[in-house]
Amino acid sequence: MIPHSLRPSYRTMWQIQEPTADPKTAAIPDLTGTWSSDGKDWICSASGGARGITLGDADSSFQLSVANVGSDTLPVSGEQYVSGDSWKIDYPQVTGQYRLRLSIRVVHASATRIVWEPTFSIQTSLLDTDPSLELTAIGRFDETANANLPADLPDDVSVSAIRAGDGNGQLLVLLGPQDAPFTKHRSSGKRLDLRVFGEFLEKGVIRKARPWVILDRTDAGVSSEDLSRYCNELCNTPLPLTA
């Protein structure tokens, strides 16, 4: 039986706001998806391009940002749709190095915590490229950031944690056996920085990365017991066939 704290919430689904130009200013808003739970809105901005991709809440002061490594920006979002508890977005390769597909599944959500499962799939039509994505968050590293990491954390699982700058919250990125050995850890100072992919990508080959992202908005953060269960569930959850 899945513990209550790990059960997904199906009381709501993704609510998608598609970008439509403001006729007065011609400004185009972000493509955003909102998952509401017990009165709390958890928000993913998924426009891509120079705006990147973010996972956070309505406050937006503490969030995970996804961007391309290097001078190029991410591909820009194209077609998107919702399937069950997953939001799927396509970022076609137009002028950049690769095509990106993103599937964001909500594993668990409450008024104080959300667990996202973003699955990134990249593919290229070029003969010579090595694209990489960076996952970053700005906060502070201190003794409380990693205080609740399980002592029995498996060797093939990686957990990166950072506290919000004001202390009100904790953000964690969990990497399973298929991703942890191939992820570069570039965190320093007040910046959590993880790099996924980055190896030579052969034309037509699809590569995937599937971290779990936990945003907790309590002072205590995620307990070692909950974190241990999340790690075990991640390791026992098959990689999605489609992103």
Short mmCIF file of C-alpha atoms in Angstrom, two decimals:
data_model
loop_
_atom_site.label_atom_id
_atom_site.label_comp_id
_atom_site.label_asym_id
_atom_site.label_seq_id
_atom_site.Cartn_x
_atom_site.Cartn_y
_atom_site.Cartn_z
CA MET A 1 0.00 0.00 0.00
CA ILE A 2 1.29 3.46 -0.91
CA PRO A 3 1.62 5.71 2.18
CA HIS A 4 -0.96 8.50 2.31
CA SER A 5 1.74 11.16 2.03
CA LEU A 6 2.86 9.69 -1.29
CA ARG A 7 -0.52 9.26 -2.93
CA PRO A 8 -1.17 11.52 -5.92
CA SER A 9 -4.03 14.00 -5.69
CA TYR A 10 -6.58 13.51 -8.46
CA ARG A 11 -9.05 16.09 -7.14
CA THR A 12 -7.78 18.53 -9.73
CA MET A 13 -6.00 18.33 -13.05
CA TRP A 14 -3.70 20.61 -14.92
CA GLN A 15 -5.22 23.96 -15.83
CA ILE A 16 -3.40 25.31 -18.87
CA GLN A 17 -3.11 28.96 -19.84
CA GLU A 18 -2.03 29.16 -23.46
CA PRO A 19 -0.15 32.28 -24.56
CA THR A 20 -2.30 34.81 -26.41
CA ALA A 21 -0.93 38.18 -27.43
CA ASP A 22 -2.36 41.19 -25.60
CA PRO A 23 -3.97 43.34 -28.35
CA LYS A 24 -2.97 46.52 -26.50
CA THR A 25 0.69 45.73 -25.89
CA ALA A 26 1.39 42.76 -28.22
CA ALA A 27 3.03 41.12 -25.19
CA ILE A 28 2.77 37.34 -25.16
CA PRO A 29 2.40 35.75 -21.70
CA ASP A 30 4.05 32.53 -20.62
CA LEU A 31 2.60 29.12 -21.39
CA THR A 32 1.68 28.06 -17.85
CA GLY A 33 0.19 25.00 -16.22
CA THR A 34 -1.34 25.19 -12.75
CA TRP A 35 -2.04 22.29 -10.41
CA SER A 36 -4.19 23.28 -7.42
CA SER A 37 -4.33 21.29 -4.20
CA ASP A 38 -6.15 22.31 -1.02
CA GLY A 39 -6.22 25.94 -2.14
CA LYS A 40 -2.53 26.06 -3.12
CA ASP A 41 -1.51 26.72 -6.73
CA TRP A 42 1.64 25.02 -8.00
CA ILE A 43 2.79 26.46 -11.30
CA CYS A 44 4.93 25.36 -14.22
CA SER A 45 5.94 27.98 -16.78
CA ALA A 46 6.82 26.10 -19.94
CA SER A 47 7.32 28.60 -22.77
CA GLY A 48 10.92 27.61 -23.41
CA GLY A 49 13.08 29.90 -25.50
CA ALA A 50 14.70 32.73 -23.55
CA ARG A 51 12.03 32.37 -20.85
CA GLY A 52 13.08 28.82 -20.12
CA ILE A 53 11.04 26.43 -17.99
CA THR A 54 10.29 26.85 -14.29
CA LEU A 55 8.65 24.76 -11.57
CA GLY A 56 7.42 26.69 -8.55
CA ASP A 57 4.36 28.31 -6.97
CA ALA A 58 2.45 31.55 -7.33
CA ASP A 59 5.02 33.34 -5.16
CA SER A 60 7.74 32.42 -7.72
CA SER A 61 10.50 33.57 -5.37
CA PHE A 62 11.78 30.00 -4.93
CA GLN A 63 11.67 27.71 -7.95
CA LEU A 64 13.59 25.31 -10.15
CA SER A 65 14.63 26.77 -13.50
CA VAL A 66 15.52 24.76 -16.60
CA ALA A 67 17.63 26.30 -19.36
CA ASN A 68 20.00 25.34 -22.13
CA VAL A 69 23.71 25.23 -21.31
CA GLY A 70 25.61 27.60 -23.59
CA SER A 71 24.74 30.68 -25.60
CA ASP A 72 21.65 29.23 -27.28
CA THR A 73 18.24 29.28 -25.62
CA LEU A 74 15.86 26.38 -25.23
CA PRO A 75 13.61 25.51 -28.17
CA VAL A 76 10.25 27.32 -28.03
CA SER A 77 7.12 25.41 -27.01
CA GLY A 78 4.78 24.15 -29.70
CA GLU A 79 1.96 21.63 -29.38
CA GLN A 80 0.89 20.64 -25.87
CA TYR A 81 -1.85 18.56 -24.25
CA VAL A 82 -2.86 17.01 -20.93
CA SER A 83 -3.11 13.25 -20.45
CA GLY A 84 -4.32 12.19 -17.00
CA ASP A 85 -2.00 13.72 -14.41
CA SER A 86 0.69 14.51 -17.02
CA TRP A 87 1.18 17.65 -19.10
CA LYS A 88 3.06 17.03 -22.34
CA ILE A 89 4.79 19.79 -24.31
CA ASP A 90 6.73 19.60 -27.57
CA TYR A 91 9.60 21.99 -28.31
CA PRO A 92 10.42 21.44 -31.99
CA GLN A 93 13.90 21.85 -33.43
CA VAL A 94 13.67 24.93 -35.65
CA THR A 95 17.01 26.71 -35.61
CA GLY A 96 18.62 25.19 -32.52
CA GLN A 97 20.60 22.06 -31.82
CA TYR A 98 17.84 19.72 -30.72
CA ARG A 99 14.17 18.97 -30.22
CA LEU A 100 12.93 18.77 -26.64
CA ARG A 101 9.86 16.99 -25.38
CA LEU A 102 8.70 17.41 -21.80
CA SER A 103 6.20 15.40 -19.79
CA ILE A 104 5.41 16.71 -16.29
CA ARG A 105 3.58 14.32 -13.98
CA VAL A 106 2.35 15.25 -10.52
CA VAL A 107 3.35 12.47 -8.13
CA HIS A 108 1.99 14.09 -4.97
CA ALA A 109 0.49 17.47 -4.12
CA SER A 110 -0.84 19.14 -0.99
CA ALA A 111 -1.13 22.69 0.30
CA THR A 112 2.50 22.64 1.47
CA ARG A 113 4.32 20.24 -0.84
CA ILE A 114 4.43 19.07 -4.43
CA VAL A 115 6.45 16.32 -6.09
CA TRP A 116 6.88 16.71 -9.85
CA GLU A 117 8.23 14.13 -12.26
CA PRO A 118 9.51 16.01 -15.32
CA THR A 119 10.74 13.70 -18.08
CA PHE A 120 12.99 15.43 -20.61
CA SER A 121 13.53 13.81 -24.02
CA ILE A 122 16.00 15.26 -26.51
CA GLN A 123 16.61 14.38 -30.15
CA THR A 124 18.57 16.08 -32.92
CA SER A 125 18.63 16.20 -36.70
CA LEU A 126 22.27 17.38 -36.66
CA LEU A 127 25.31 15.17 -37.12
CA ASP A 128 27.48 16.67 -34.39
CA THR A 129 25.98 18.08 -31.19
CA ASP A 130 26.17 17.57 -27.44
CA PRO A 131 23.26 19.48 -25.88
CA SER A 132 22.94 19.86 -22.13
CA LEU A 133 20.25 21.22 -19.81
CA GLU A 134 20.91 23.00 -16.52
CA LEU A 135 18.58 22.69 -13.55
CA THR A 136 19.13 25.60 -11.15
CA ALA A 137 17.66 27.16 -8.03
CA ILE A 138 18.78 30.13 -5.95
CA GLY A 139 18.62 29.90 -2.16
CA ARG A 140 21.05 29.03 0.56
CA PHE A 141 23.05 25.97 1.54
CA ASP A 142 23.28 25.44 5.29
CA GLU A 143 23.14 22.69 7.86
CA THR A 144 19.35 22.42 7.53
CA ALA A 145 19.41 21.90 3.76
CA ASN A 146 20.71 18.34 4.02
CA ALA A 147 19.72 17.58 7.61
CA ASN A 148 16.98 15.17 6.61
CA LEU A 149 18.87 13.17 3.99
CA PRO A 150 18.49 9.44 4.75
CA ALA A 151 21.60 7.79 6.17
CA ASP A 152 20.92 4.71 4.03
CA LEU A 153 20.66 6.59 0.72
CA PRO A 154 21.54 4.11 -2.07
CA ASP A 155 24.82 4.72 -3.89
CA ASP A 156 23.04 5.01 -7.24
CA VAL A 157 20.62 7.72 -6.06
CA SER A 158 21.48 11.41 -5.81
CA VAL A 159 19.69 14.02 -3.69
CA SER A 160 20.48 17.73 -4.02
CA ALA A 161 18.80 20.10 -1.55
CA ILE A 162 18.66 23.84 -1.04
CA ARG A 163 16.71 26.07 1.34
CA ALA A 164 14.76 29.17 0.33
CA GLY A 165 16.63 32.39 0.97
CA ASP A 166 14.10 33.40 3.63
CA GLY A 167 14.14 29.93 5.18
CA ASN A 168 10.51 29.29 4.21
CA GLY A 169 10.86 26.17 2.13
CA GLN A 170 13.12 23.49 0.74
CA LEU A 171 13.71 22.36 -2.83
CA LEU A 172 15.14 18.95 -3.61
CA VAL A 173 16.11 17.23 -6.86
CA LEU A 174 16.18 13.43 -6.78
CA LEU A 175 18.04 11.48 -9.46
CA GLY A 176 17.58 7.76 -9.93
CA PRO A 177 20.09 5.13 -11.11
CA GLN A 178 19.55 5.95 -14.79
CA ASP A 179 20.45 9.65 -14.29
CA ALA A 180 22.61 10.13 -11.19
CA PRO A 181 25.86 8.69 -12.63
CA PHE A 182 25.64 10.92 -15.71
CA THR A 183 24.68 14.22 -14.06
CA LYS A 184 27.25 16.94 -13.39
CA HIS A 185 26.97 18.71 -10.04
CA ARG A 186 28.02 22.36 -10.39
CA SER A 187 26.38 23.78 -7.26
CA SER A 188 28.20 26.47 -5.30
CA GLY A 189 27.49 29.45 -3.09
CA LYS A 190 23.76 30.14 -3.16
CA ARG A 191 23.10 28.29 -6.42
CA LEU A 192 21.97 24.71 -6.93
CA ASP A 193 23.19 23.71 -10.39
CA LEU A 194 22.79 20.30 -12.02
CA ARG A 195 23.64 19.49 -15.64
CA VAL A 196 21.85 16.65 -17.44
CA PHE A 197 22.76 15.17 -20.83
CA GLY A 198 25.91 16.80 -22.26
CA GLU A 199 27.30 13.77 -24.07
CA PHE A 200 27.57 13.39 -27.85
CA LEU A 201 24.05 12.99 -29.27
CA GLU A 202 23.82 10.94 -32.44
CA LYS A 203 21.33 12.00 -35.09
CA GLY A 204 17.94 10.37 -34.54
CA VAL A 205 18.77 8.97 -31.09
CA ILE A 206 16.42 9.87 -28.23
CA ARG A 207 17.83 10.40 -24.76
CA LYS A 208 15.81 10.89 -21.60
CA ALA A 209 16.35 12.28 -18.12
CA ARG A 210 13.77 11.90 -15.36
CA PRO A 211 14.48 13.69 -12.05
CA TRP A 212 11.93 14.13 -9.29
CA VAL A 213 11.58 17.71 -8.06
CA ILE A 214 10.20 18.34 -4.57
CA LEU A 215 9.14 21.80 -3.43
CA ASP A 216 8.20 21.93 0.24
CA ARG A 217 6.91 25.16 1.78
CA THR A 218 7.26 24.27 5.48
CA ASP A 219 9.95 25.30 7.94
CA ALA A 220 10.79 21.68 8.73
CA GLY A 221 11.21 20.57 5.12
CA VAL A 222 10.96 16.97 3.95
CA SER A 223 11.51 14.38 6.68
CA SER A 224 14.09 11.64 6.24
CA GLU A 225 11.29 9.05 6.29
CA ASP A 226 9.36 10.73 3.48
CA LEU A 227 12.54 11.32 1.49
CA SER A 228 13.54 7.68 1.82
CA ARG A 229 10.12 6.61 0.50
CA TYR A 230 10.34 9.07 -2.38
CA CYS A 231 13.76 7.69 -3.34
CA ASN A 232 12.46 4.13 -3.26
CA GLU A 233 9.39 5.04 -5.28
CA LEU A 234 11.50 6.85 -7.87
CA CYS A 235 13.75 3.81 -8.26
CA ASN A 236 10.71 1.54 -8.68
CA THR A 237 8.85 3.77 -11.15
CA PRO A 238 9.44 2.82 -14.81
CA LEU A 239 10.68 5.52 -17.15
CA PRO A 240 7.71 6.83 -19.20
CA LEU A 241 7.60 5.41 -22.71
CA THR A 242 6.67 8.79 -24.15
CA ALA A 243 7.50 12.31 -23.03
#
